Amino acid sequence: MDKTVLITGSSRGIGKETALYLAKNGFDIVLHCNKNKEKALEVQKTIEEIGRKVRILQFDVSNREQTKSAILKDIEENGIYYGVVVNAGITADNPFPAMEDEEWDRVINTNLNGFYNTLRPLILPMIQNRKGRIVALSSVSGLTGNRGQINYSASKAAIIGAVKTLSREVAKRNITVNCVAPGVIESDMTSEVPFDMIKDAIPMRRMGTAKEVASAINYLFSDDASYITGQVISVNGGMY
């Protein structure tokens, strides 16, 4: 198998674990980071030790021209990717009456516009290749809403709608497009969340791990998932 996967936001957290998981299952990896190049280099070293090909792209997914330029240059030099994991995302929490314009714009520009900016340069080459897998990260917040996260919830709910539409447009070209929607996952993003305050909302009474999310993404890249498209797979310990 010679299949390359681009994973945005893969220097840490879910993106990092997904890169490692896919590498262990035979995929070559294109890592992505915005500012944290040192962390990406650490992930690169680990993947090289696994024995897979790996390289790093550095760009800001909220910057359309920068993203397009970096991706088109890479595929011109190395060929089109078999798959993409649209993972890069941020939070900027605040109750809606207190939310600043900048907090709204920054989250929407990174999480939602980042989806568009990443996939827009890639979709025609993938269509011409007549095969591929796309997985975008949504969130339980995009399915149910969450107090203090109207910007984040809006961005993640919009990704679900975009995925469902894109999946219909490219299905006949043998490209699947799906969402994975994590719940509360152990990560830098949740490191300051007091678990006692949220555990009653999680039927399994624990946080999930990035590896458990990566496993679901890996499944969607497997041959066994070739007839699954336009779906949202929740990895959330039973939250609803």
Coordinates of N, CA, C and O in Angstrom, one line a residue, residues 81-160:
Y81 N -2.9 13.4 -2.4 CA -3.1 12.5 -1.2 C -4.2 11.5 -1.4 O -5.1 11.8 -2.1
Y82 N -4.1 10.4 -0.8 CA -5.2 9.5 -0.8 C -6.3 10.0 0.1 O -7.5 9.8 -0.1
G83 N -5.9 10.6 1.2 CA -6.9 11.0 2.2 C -6.4 12.3 3.0 O -5.3 12.7 3.0
V84 N -7.4 12.9 3.6 CA -7.2 14.1 4.4 C -8.0 13.9 5.7 O -9.2 13.5 5.7
V85 N -7.4 14.3 6.8 CA -8.1 14.4 8.1 C -8.1 15.9 8.4 O -7.0 16.5 8.7
V86 N -9.3 16.5 8.4 CA -9.4 18.0 8.7 C -9.6 18.1 10.3 O -10.7 17.9 10.8
N87 N -8.5 18.3 11.0 CA -8.5 18.2 12.4 C -8.2 19.5 13.1 O -8.7 19.8 14.2
A88 N -7.5 20.4 12.5 CA -7.0 21.6 13.1 C -8.2 22.4 13.6 O -9.2 22.7 12.9
G89 N -8.2 22.8 14.9 CA -9.3 23.6 15.5 C -8.9 24.3 16.8 O -7.9 23.9 17.4
I90 N -9.7 25.3 17.2 CA -9.4 26.0 18.4 C -10.7 26.3 19.1 O -11.8 26.1 18.6
T91 N -10.6 26.7 20.4 CA -11.7 27.2 21.1 C -11.4 28.6 21.6 O -10.3 29.0 21.8
A92 N -12.5 29.3 21.9 CA -12.4 30.6 22.5 C -13.7 30.8 23.3 O -14.6 31.5 22.7
D93 N -13.9 30.2 24.4 CA -15.1 30.1 25.1 C -15.5 31.4 25.8 O -14.7 32.1 26.4
N94 N -16.8 31.7 25.8 CA -17.4 32.8 26.5 C -18.9 32.7 26.3 O -19.4 32.3 25.2
P95 N -19.7 33.1 27.3 CA -21.2 33.2 27.1 C -21.5 34.1 26.0 O -20.8 35.1 25.9
F96 N -22.5 33.9 25.3 CA -22.8 34.7 24.1 C -22.9 36.2 24.4 O -22.4 37.0 23.7
P97 N -23.6 36.6 25.5 CA -23.6 38.1 25.8 C -22.3 38.7 26.0 O -22.1 39.9 25.8
A98 N -21.3 37.9 26.4 CA -20.0 38.5 26.7 C -19.0 38.2 25.6 O -17.8 38.6 25.6
M99 N -19.4 37.5 24.5 CA -18.5 37.1 23.5 C -18.0 38.3 22.7 O -18.8 39.1 22.2
E100 N -16.7 38.3 22.5 CA -16.1 39.4 21.7 C -16.2 39.0 20.2 O -16.1 37.8 19.8
D101 N -16.2 40.0 19.3 CA -16.2 39.8 17.9 C -15.0 38.9 17.5 O -15.1 38.0 16.6
E102 N -13.9 39.2 18.0 CA -12.6 38.6 17.7 C -12.7 37.1 18.1 O -12.2 36.2 17.3
E103 N -13.4 36.7 19.2 CA -13.5 35.3 19.6 C -14.4 34.6 18.6 O -14.0 33.4 18.3
W104 N -15.4 35.2 18.2 CA -16.3 34.5 17.2 C -15.5 34.3 15.9 O -15.5 33.2 15.3
D105 N -14.9 35.4 15.4 CA -14.3 35.3 14.1 C -13.1 34.4 14.1 O -12.9 33.6 13.1
R106 N -12.3 34.4 15.1 CA -11.1 33.5 15.2 C -11.5 32.0 15.2 O -10.9 31.2 14.4
V107 N -12.5 31.7 15.9 CA -13.0 30.2 15.9 C -13.6 29.8 14.6 O -13.3 28.8 14.0
I108 N -14.5 30.7 14.0 CA -15.1 30.4 12.8 C -14.0 30.3 11.7 O -14.1 29.4 10.8
N109 N -13.1 31.2 11.7 CA -12.1 31.3 10.6 C -11.2 30.1 10.6 O -10.8 29.5 9.6
T110 N -10.9 29.6 11.8 CA -10.0 28.4 12.0 C -10.7 27.1 11.7 O -10.3 26.3 10.9
N111 N -11.8 26.9 12.4 CA -12.5 25.6 12.4 C -13.3 25.4 11.2 O -13.3 24.3 10.6
L112 N -14.1 26.4 10.7 CA -15.0 26.2 9.6 C -14.3 26.7 8.3 O -14.3 25.9 7.3
N113 N -13.8 27.9 8.3 CA -13.1 28.3 7.0 C -11.9 27.4 6.8 O -11.5 27.2 5.6
G114 N -11.2 26.9 7.9 CA -10.1 26.0 7.7 C -10.5 24.7 7.0 O -9.7 24.2 6.2
F115 N -11.7 24.3 7.2 CA -12.2 23.1 6.5 C -12.3 23.4 5.0 O -11.8 22.7 4.1
Y116 N -12.8 24.6 4.6 CA -12.9 25.0 3.2 C -11.5 25.2 2.6 O -11.2 24.7 1.5
N117 N -10.7 26.0 3.4 CA -9.4 26.3 2.8 C -8.5 25.1 2.6 O -7.7 25.1 1.6
T118 N -8.6 24.1 3.4 CA -7.8 22.9 3.3 C -8.3 22.0 2.1 O -7.5 21.5 1.3
L119 N -9.6 21.8 2.0 CA -10.2 20.9 1.0 C -10.4 21.5 -0.4 O -10.3 20.8 -1.4
R120 N -10.6 22.8 -0.4 CA -10.9 23.4 -1.8 C -9.7 23.1 -2.8 O -10.0 22.8 -3.9
P121 N -8.5 23.3 -2.4 CA -7.4 23.0 -3.4 C -7.2 21.6 -3.8 O -6.7 21.2 -4.8
L122 N -7.8 20.7 -2.9 CA -7.5 19.3 -3.0 C -8.6 18.5 -3.7 O -8.4 17.4 -4.3
I123 N -9.8 19.1 -3.7 CA -11.0 18.2 -4.1 C -10.9 17.8 -5.6 O -11.2 16.7 -6.0
L124 N -10.6 18.8 -6.5 CA -10.5 18.4 -7.9 C -9.4 17.4 -8.2 O -9.7 16.4 -8.9
P125 N -8.2 17.5 -7.7 CA -7.2 16.5 -7.9 C -7.7 15.1 -7.3 O -7.4 14.1 -7.9
M126 N -8.4 15.1 -6.2 CA -8.9 13.8 -5.6 C -10.0 13.2 -6.5 O -10.0 12.0 -6.8
I127 N -10.8 14.1 -7.1 CA -11.9 13.6 -8.0 C -11.2 13.0 -9.3 O -11.6 12.0 -9.7
Q128 N -10.2 13.7 -9.8 CA -9.5 13.2 -10.9 C -8.8 11.9 -10.6 O -8.6 11.0 -11.5
N129 N -8.4 11.7 -9.4 CA -7.7 10.4 -9.0 C -8.7 9.3 -8.8 O -8.4 8.1 -8.7
R130 N -10.0 9.7 -8.6 CA -11.1 8.7 -8.5 C -11.1 7.8 -7.3 O -11.5 6.7 -7.4
K131 N -10.5 8.3 -6.3 CA -10.5 7.5 -5.0 C -10.0 8.4 -3.9 O -9.3 9.4 -4.1
G132 N -10.4 8.1 -2.7 CA -9.9 8.9 -1.5 C -10.9 8.8 -0.3 O -12.0 8.4 -0.4
R133 N -10.3 9.3 0.8 CA -11.0 9.3 2.0 C -10.8 10.7 2.7 O -9.7 11.2 2.7
I134 N -11.9 11.3 3.1 CA -11.9 12.6 3.9 C -12.6 12.4 5.2 O -13.7 11.9 5.2
V135 N -12.0 12.7 6.3 CA -12.6 12.7 7.6 C -12.4 14.1 8.2 O -11.3 14.6 8.3
A136 N -13.5 14.7 8.7 CA -13.4 16.0 9.3 C -13.8 15.8 10.8 O -14.7 15.0 11.1
L137 N -13.2 16.5 11.7 CA -13.5 16.4 13.1 C -14.6 17.4 13.4 O -14.4 18.6 13.3
S138 N -15.7 16.9 13.9 CA -16.7 17.8 14.5 C -16.6 17.7 16.0 O -15.5 17.6 16.5
S139 N -17.7 17.6 16.7 CA -17.6 17.6 18.2 C -19.0 17.3 18.7 O -20.0 17.6 18.1
V140 N -19.1 16.7 19.9 CA -20.4 16.6 20.6 C -21.0 18.0 20.7 O -22.3 18.1 20.7
S141 N -20.2 19.0 20.8 CA -20.8 20.4 20.9 C -21.5 20.8 19.7 O -22.4 21.6 19.7
G142 N -21.1 20.2 18.5 CA -21.7 20.5 17.3 C -23.0 19.8 17.1 O -23.9 20.1 16.3
L143 N -23.2 18.7 17.9 CA -24.4 17.9 17.8 C -25.5 18.3 18.9 O -26.7 18.3 18.6
T144 N -25.0 18.7 20.0 CA -25.9 19.0 21.1 C -25.9 20.5 21.6 O -26.8 20.9 22.3
G145 N -24.8 21.2 21.2 CA -24.6 22.5 21.8 C -24.0 22.4 23.2 O -24.0 21.4 23.8
N146 N -23.3 23.5 23.6 CA -22.7 23.5 24.9 C -22.6 25.0 25.4 O -22.2 25.9 24.7
R147 N -23.0 25.2 26.6 CA -23.0 26.5 27.2 C -21.6 27.1 27.1 O -20.6 26.5 27.4
G148 N -21.5 28.4 26.7 CA -20.3 29.1 26.6 C -19.5 28.8 25.3 O -18.4 29.3 25.2
Q149 N -20.0 28.0 24.4 CA -19.3 27.6 23.2 C -20.1 27.8 21.9 O -20.1 27.1 21.0
I150 N -20.8 28.9 21.9 CA -21.7 29.2 20.7 C -20.8 29.2 19.4 O -21.3 28.8 18.4
N151 N -19.7 29.8 19.5 CA -18.8 29.9 18.3 C -18.3 28.6 17.9 O -18.3 28.2 16.7
Y152 N -17.8 27.8 18.9 CA -17.3 26.5 18.6 C -18.4 25.5 18.1 O -18.2 24.8 17.2
S153 N -19.5 25.6 18.8 CA -20.6 24.7 18.4 C -21.1 25.0 17.0 O -21.4 24.1 16.3
A154 N -21.2 26.3 16.7 CA -21.6 26.7 15.4 C -20.7 26.2 14.3 O -21.1 25.7 13.3
S155 N -19.4 26.3 14.6 CA -18.4 25.8 13.6 C -18.4 24.3 13.4 O -18.4 23.8 12.3
K156 N -18.6 23.6 14.5 CA -18.6 22.1 14.4 C -19.9 21.6 13.8 O -19.9 20.5 13.2
A157 N -21.0 22.3 14.1 CA -22.3 21.9 13.5 C -22.3 22.1 12.0 O -22.8 21.3 11.2
A158 N -21.7 23.3 11.6 CA -21.6 23.6 10.1 C -20.7 22.6 9.4 O -21.0 22.2 8.2
I159 N -19.7 22.0 10.1 CA -18.8 21.0 9.4 C -19.7 19.8 9.1 O -19.5 19.1 8.0
I160 N -20.6 19.4 10.0 CA -21.4 18.2 9.7 C -22.2 18.5 8.5 O -22.3 17.6 7.6

